[in-house]
Amino acid sequence: MAEQLPIAVLVSGTGTNLQALLDSVHGHEARVAAVASSVPDAPALARAQTAGVPTAVFPRADYPSRAARDEALADWLAAEGARAVVLAGYMELLGEVFLDRFPGAVINVHPSLLPAFPGLAAIEQALAYGVKVFGVTVHFVDAGVDSGPVILQRAVELPDAREPGAVLAALRPLEHELLPEAVRLLARAAIAPDPENPRRMAIRAGEG
Ligand code: GAR
């Protein structure tokens, strides 16, 4: 098998997307080399520890600036051998200081069909707007808020949705499929910008 891509996963909460990565791509196309949290007691940390993955916590309040936090975080991830970074429910913005350390190799999962409803509380935003189609986006991270090029998207029709919890329950399986799939594509170097429109990510078909 081809070499495993060492990835870091950044979390802030429950960690079901981290778990999906640990259960599907970890030890196959990729290796989860490190998990870092912005929240000290995030349940995601226990999932990493159970899988024997090194963890660390980088609370924003412990650093004089976001750039200082970004630098410490990038230093630790690099020391653990990460070559790509997956944001899986990471509720902090990352600046250029961080992104420049992992160029073209930071991806995020977001619970809406971007560019609709970026930022916090995406599902609540979508419900308040009254949409009937919800969805999930996996995208490259740039210095904006959920504004980087789209890698994968999937939609689900929920014309009668009212409760954020019910929408999240419908989106969970999509997230848990799309995020590992994007990591597999990254590991295969199968994602490349379309020369005619660098925002559009062309995906090379698998070998079989
Ligand atoms: C996921 O629904 C993810 O899409 C969302 O946080 C949740 C984390 O769940 N991310 C964002 O809203 C980022 N803007 P998890 O901790 O169980 O993986």
mmCIF file of C-alpha atoms and ligand atoms in Angstrom:
data_model
loop_
_atom_site.group_PDB
_atom_site.id
_atom_site.type_symbol
_atom_site.label_atom_id
_atom_site.label_comp_id
_atom_site.label_asym_id
_atom_site.label_seq_id
_atom_site.Cartn_x
_atom_site.Cartn_y
_atom_site.Cartn_z
ATOM 1 C CA MET A 1 0.000 0.000 0.000
ATOM 2 C CA ALA A 2 1.059 3.583 -0.610
ATOM 3 C CA GLU A 3 2.560 5.582 2.238
ATOM 4 C CA GLN A 4 0.061 6.760 4.870
ATOM 5 C CA LEU A 5 -0.478 10.518 5.011
ATOM 6 C CA PRO A 6 0.189 11.715 8.585
ATOM 7 C CA ILE A 7 -2.666 14.033 9.529
ATOM 8 C CA ALA A 8 -3.496 16.145 12.557
ATOM 9 C CA VAL A 9 -7.115 16.597 13.605
ATOM 10 C CA LEU A 10 -8.274 19.759 15.392
ATOM 11 C CA VAL A 11 -11.354 19.514 17.596
ATOM 12 C CA SER A 12 -13.391 21.508 20.095
ATOM 13 C CA GLY A 13 -16.247 19.209 21.052
ATOM 14 C CA THR A 14 -17.821 15.793 20.805
ATOM 15 C CA GLY A 15 -15.505 14.392 18.172
ATOM 16 C CA THR A 16 -17.835 12.197 16.132
ATOM 17 C CA ASN A 17 -16.032 13.308 12.957
ATOM 18 C CA LEU A 18 -12.687 12.467 14.570
ATOM 19 C CA GLN A 19 -14.144 9.059 15.420
ATOM 20 C CA ALA A 20 -15.215 8.552 11.810
ATOM 21 C CA LEU A 21 -11.629 9.278 10.729
ATOM 22 C CA LEU A 22 -10.185 6.937 13.365
ATOM 23 C CA ASP A 23 -12.602 4.189 12.298
ATOM 24 C CA SER A 24 -12.142 4.489 8.551
ATOM 25 C CA VAL A 25 -8.935 6.084 7.246
ATOM 26 C CA HIS A 26 -6.626 5.801 10.284
ATOM 27 C CA GLY A 27 -4.112 3.040 9.589
ATOM 28 C CA HIS A 28 -5.159 2.861 5.942
ATOM 29 C CA GLU A 29 -4.708 5.821 3.589
ATOM 30 C CA ALA A 30 -3.795 8.140 6.466
ATOM 31 C CA ARG A 31 -2.513 8.036 10.006
ATOM 32 C CA VAL A 32 -3.938 10.339 12.695
ATOM 33 C CA ALA A 33 -0.627 11.517 14.128
ATOM 34 C CA ALA A 34 -1.949 14.134 16.571
ATOM 35 C CA VAL A 35 -5.194 15.582 17.923
ATOM 36 C CA ALA A 36 -5.319 19.115 19.309
ATOM 37 C CA SER A 37 -8.275 20.758 21.029
ATOM 38 C CA SER A 38 -9.149 24.372 21.759
ATOM 39 C CA VAL A 39 -11.261 23.168 24.712
ATOM 40 C CA PRO A 40 -9.573 21.388 27.666
ATOM 41 C CA ASP A 41 -12.388 18.933 28.429
ATOM 42 C CA ALA A 42 -13.581 18.237 24.883
ATOM 43 C CA PRO A 43 -14.877 14.621 24.716
ATOM 44 C CA ALA A 44 -12.997 14.279 21.419
ATOM 45 C CA LEU A 45 -9.727 14.119 23.402
ATOM 46 C CA ALA A 46 -10.770 10.845 25.074
ATOM 47 C CA ARG A 47 -11.524 9.345 21.655
ATOM 48 C CA ALA A 48 -7.976 10.170 20.527
ATOM 49 C CA GLN A 49 -6.444 8.806 23.730
ATOM 50 C CA THR A 50 -8.404 5.562 23.374
ATOM 51 C CA ALA A 51 -6.928 5.207 19.897
ATOM 52 C CA GLY A 52 -3.415 5.855 21.253
ATOM 53 C CA VAL A 53 -3.062 9.184 19.440
ATOM 54 C CA PRO A 54 -1.055 11.991 21.132
ATOM 55 C CA THR A 55 -3.222 14.916 22.277
ATOM 56 C CA ALA A 56 -2.661 18.492 23.364
ATOM 57 C CA VAL A 57 -4.834 21.464 24.305
ATOM 58 C CA PHE A 58 -4.307 24.999 22.986
ATOM 59 C CA PRO A 59 -6.905 27.291 24.606
ATOM 60 C CA ARG A 60 -6.970 30.725 22.970
ATOM 61 C CA ALA A 61 -6.970 32.380 26.421
ATOM 62 C CA ASP A 62 -3.526 30.914 27.227
ATOM 63 C CA TYR A 63 -1.816 32.995 24.517
ATOM 64 C CA PRO A 64 -1.307 36.747 24.118
ATOM 65 C CA SER A 65 -2.689 36.672 20.568
ATOM 66 C CA ARG A 66 -4.268 34.353 18.042
ATOM 67 C CA ALA A 67 -1.025 34.410 16.035
ATOM 68 C CA ALA A 68 0.928 33.220 19.102
ATOM 69 C CA ARG A 69 -1.582 30.394 19.621
ATOM 70 C CA ASP A 70 -1.428 29.506 15.915
ATOM 71 C CA GLU A 71 2.354 29.331 16.007
ATOM 72 C CA ALA A 72 2.469 27.104 19.098
ATOM 73 C CA LEU A 73 -0.200 24.852 17.595
ATOM 74 C CA ALA A 74 1.578 24.570 14.232
ATOM 75 C CA ASP A 75 4.904 23.847 16.005
ATOM 76 C CA TRP A 76 3.358 20.974 17.976
ATOM 77 C CA LEU A 77 1.562 19.465 14.971
ATOM 78 C CA ALA A 78 4.736 19.636 12.889
ATOM 79 C CA ALA A 79 6.761 18.049 15.709
ATOM 80 C CA GLU A 80 4.242 15.179 15.762
ATOM 81 C CA GLY A 81 4.871 14.704 12.049
ATOM 82 C CA ALA A 82 1.583 15.986 10.615
ATOM 83 C CA ARG A 83 1.650 16.924 6.940
ATOM 84 C CA ALA A 84 -2.039 17.833 6.632
ATOM 85 C CA VAL A 85 -4.591 19.216 9.090
ATOM 86 C CA VAL A 86 -8.262 18.322 9.362
ATOM 87 C CA LEU A 87 -10.647 20.625 11.227
ATOM 88 C CA ALA A 88 -13.358 18.366 12.663
ATOM 89 C CA GLY A 89 -15.651 20.568 14.709
ATOM 90 C CA TYR A 90 -12.834 23.020 15.497
ATOM 91 C CA MET A 91 -14.573 26.220 16.576
ATOM 92 C CA GLU A 92 -11.661 28.677 16.209
ATOM 93 C CA LEU A 93 -10.385 30.663 13.253
ATOM 94 C CA LEU A 94 -6.860 29.954 12.013
ATOM 95 C CA GLY A 95 -4.786 32.795 10.566
ATOM 96 C CA GLU A 96 -2.126 33.014 7.859
ATOM 97 C CA VAL A 97 0.572 32.177 10.432
ATOM 98 C CA PHE A 98 -0.934 28.711 10.728
ATOM 99 C CA LEU A 99 -2.082 28.200 7.137
ATOM 100 C CA ASP A 100 1.357 29.091 5.737
ATOM 101 C CA ARG A 101 2.807 26.147 7.691
ATOM 102 C CA PHE A 102 0.554 23.618 5.919
ATOM 103 C CA PRO A 103 -0.010 25.140 2.458
ATOM 104 C CA GLY A 104 -2.928 23.600 0.567
ATOM 105 C CA ALA A 105 -3.278 20.959 3.259
ATOM 106 C CA VAL A 106 -5.857 22.255 5.747
ATOM 107 C CA ILE A 107 -9.447 21.065 5.298
ATOM 108 C CA ASN A 108 -12.681 21.618 7.245
ATOM 109 C CA VAL A 109 -16.115 20.024 7.495
ATOM 110 C CA HIS A 110 -19.043 22.438 7.766
ATOM 111 C CA PRO A 111 -22.731 21.615 8.300
ATOM 112 C CA SER A 112 -24.205 23.668 5.430
ATOM 113 C CA LEU A 113 -24.048 23.931 1.667
ATOM 114 C CA LEU A 114 -21.442 26.696 1.441
ATOM 115 C CA PRO A 115 -21.412 29.542 0.573
ATOM 116 C CA ALA A 116 -24.746 29.524 2.424
ATOM 117 C CA PHE A 117 -24.579 29.857 6.213
ATOM 118 C CA PRO A 118 -20.846 30.118 7.024
ATOM 119 C CA GLY A 119 -19.579 30.562 10.573
ATOM 120 C CA LEU A 120 -21.167 29.522 13.836
ATOM 121 C CA ALA A 121 -24.606 27.904 14.233
ATOM 122 C CA ALA A 122 -24.919 27.013 10.546
ATOM 123 C CA ILE A 123 -27.876 24.685 11.096
ATOM 124 C CA GLU A 124 -29.732 27.294 13.147
ATOM 125 C CA GLN A 125 -29.020 29.883 10.422
ATOM 126 C CA ALA A 126 -30.433 27.536 7.766
ATOM 127 C CA LEU A 127 -33.558 26.802 9.825
ATOM 128 C CA ALA A 128 -34.119 30.507 10.485
ATOM 129 C CA TYR A 129 -33.833 31.185 6.736
ATOM 130 C CA GLY A 130 -36.431 28.491 6.064
ATOM 131 C CA VAL A 131 -34.469 26.370 3.600
ATOM 132 C CA LYS A 132 -35.787 22.952 2.551
ATOM 133 C CA VAL A 133 -32.461 21.507 1.412
ATOM 134 C CA PHE A 134 -29.645 21.179 3.956
ATOM 135 C CA GLY A 135 -26.197 19.719 3.508
ATOM 136 C CA VAL A 136 -22.543 19.317 4.315
ATOM 137 C CA THR A 137 -19.413 20.813 2.755
ATOM 138 C CA VAL A 138 -15.789 19.732 3.031
ATOM 139 C CA HIS A 139 -13.505 22.521 1.855
ATOM 140 C CA PHE A 140 -9.951 23.791 1.924
ATOM 141 C CA VAL A 141 -9.391 26.373 4.635
ATOM 142 C CA ASP A 142 -8.255 29.870 3.741
ATOM 143 C CA ALA A 143 -7.960 32.940 5.964
ATOM 144 C CA GLY A 144 -11.675 33.743 5.584
ATOM 145 C CA VAL A 145 -14.635 32.200 7.400
ATOM 146 C CA ASP A 146 -15.576 28.955 5.617
ATOM 147 C CA SER A 147 -14.604 30.598 2.324
ATOM 148 C CA GLY A 148 -11.991 28.235 0.852
ATOM 149 C CA PRO A 149 -12.501 26.085 -2.266
ATOM 150 C CA VAL A 150 -15.048 23.281 -2.007
ATOM 151 C CA ILE A 151 -13.786 19.683 -2.170
ATOM 152 C CA LEU A 152 -16.981 17.675 -1.583
ATOM 153 C CA GLN A 153 -20.610 18.567 -0.917
ATOM 154 C CA ARG A 154 -23.734 16.573 -0.304
ATOM 155 C CA ALA A 155 -27.332 17.702 0.169
ATOM 156 C CA VAL A 156 -30.360 16.258 1.933
ATOM 157 C CA GLU A 157 -33.984 17.386 1.498
ATOM 158 C CA LEU A 158 -35.685 18.083 4.834
ATOM 159 C CA PRO A 159 -38.725 20.140 3.832
ATOM 160 C CA ASP A 160 -40.394 19.958 7.261
ATOM 161 C CA ALA A 161 -37.333 20.396 9.491
ATOM 162 C CA ARG A 162 -37.820 22.538 12.582
ATOM 163 C CA GLU A 163 -35.363 21.258 15.183
ATOM 164 C CA PRO A 164 -31.580 21.759 14.935
ATOM 165 C CA GLY A 165 -31.062 18.359 16.568
ATOM 166 C CA ALA A 166 -33.090 16.580 13.900
ATOM 167 C CA VAL A 167 -31.156 18.339 11.117
ATOM 168 C CA LEU A 168 -27.839 17.497 12.773
ATOM 169 C CA ALA A 169 -28.926 13.853 13.032
ATOM 170 C CA ALA A 170 -29.647 13.844 9.296
ATOM 171 C CA LEU A 171 -26.319 15.527 8.470
ATOM 172 C CA ARG A 172 -24.125 13.359 10.710
ATOM 173 C CA PRO A 173 -23.961 10.358 8.344
ATOM 174 C CA LEU A 174 -23.093 12.679 5.441
ATOM 175 C CA GLU A 175 -20.273 14.292 7.442
ATOM 176 C CA HIS A 176 -18.939 10.942 8.552
ATOM 177 C CA GLU A 177 -18.777 9.776 4.960
ATOM 178 C CA LEU A 178 -17.562 12.961 3.248
ATOM 179 C CA LEU A 179 -14.752 13.919 5.643
ATOM 180 C CA PRO A 180 -12.941 10.537 5.467
ATOM 181 C CA GLU A 181 -13.481 10.535 1.702
ATOM 182 C CA ALA A 182 -11.815 13.964 1.423
ATOM 183 C CA VAL A 183 -8.873 12.711 3.517
ATOM 184 C CA ARG A 184 -8.516 9.707 1.194
ATOM 185 C CA LEU A 185 -8.463 12.067 -1.798
ATOM 186 C CA LEU A 186 -5.862 14.276 -0.108
ATOM 187 C CA ALA A 187 -3.725 11.223 0.704
ATOM 188 C CA ARG A 188 -3.892 10.133 -2.951
ATOM 189 C CA ALA A 189 -3.059 13.692 -4.097
ATOM 190 C CA ALA A 190 -6.254 13.370 -6.141
ATOM 191 C CA ILE A 191 -7.497 16.953 -5.675
ATOM 192 C CA ALA A 192 -6.230 19.692 -7.996
ATOM 193 C CA PRO A 193 -7.459 23.136 -9.000
ATOM 194 C CA ASP A 194 -9.112 23.363 -12.409
ATOM 195 C CA PRO A 195 -6.759 25.542 -14.533
ATOM 196 C CA GLU A 196 -9.765 27.456 -15.925
ATOM 197 C CA ASN A 197 -11.128 28.214 -12.451
ATOM 198 C CA PRO A 198 -8.778 27.647 -9.516
ATOM 199 C CA ARG A 199 -11.746 27.815 -7.121
ATOM 200 C CA ARG A 200 -13.060 24.627 -8.691
ATOM 201 C CA MET A 201 -11.360 21.518 -7.331
ATOM 202 C CA ALA A 202 -11.102 18.741 -9.907
ATOM 203 C CA ILE A 203 -11.050 15.252 -8.424
ATOM 204 C CA ARG A 204 -9.073 12.481 -10.099
ATOM 205 C CA ALA A 205 -10.916 9.161 -10.116
ATOM 206 C CA GLY A 206 -9.496 6.348 -7.984
ATOM 207 C CA GLU A 207 -7.569 3.403 -9.324
ATOM 208 C CA GLY A 208 -10.386 1.008 -8.662
HETATM 209 C C1 GAR B 1 -19.945 19.071 13.059
HETATM 210 O O1 GAR B 1 -21.317 19.084 12.750
HETATM 211 C C2 GAR B 1 -19.179 20.013 12.150
HETATM 212 O O2 GAR B 1 -19.693 20.084 10.856
HETATM 213 C C3 GAR B 1 -19.371 21.317 12.888
HETATM 214 O O3 GAR B 1 -19.239 20.986 14.235
HETATM 215 C C4 GAR B 1 -19.710 19.666 14.449
HETATM 216 C C5 GAR B 1 -18.668 18.898 15.225
HETATM 217 O O4 GAR B 1 -19.140 17.644 15.604
HETATM 218 N N1 GAR B 1 -18.397 22.289 12.468
HETATM 219 C C6 GAR B 1 -18.662 23.575 12.355
HETATM 220 O O5 GAR B 1 -19.762 24.048 12.573
HETATM 221 C C7 GAR B 1 -17.490 24.415 11.915
HETATM 222 N N2 GAR B 1 -17.925 25.724 11.507
HETATM 223 P P1 GAR B 1 -18.150 16.552 16.164
HETATM 224 O O6 GAR B 1 -17.360 17.189 17.294
HETATM 225 O O7 GAR B 1 -19.060 15.470 16.686
HETATM 226 O O8 GAR B 1 -17.283 16.079 15.045
#
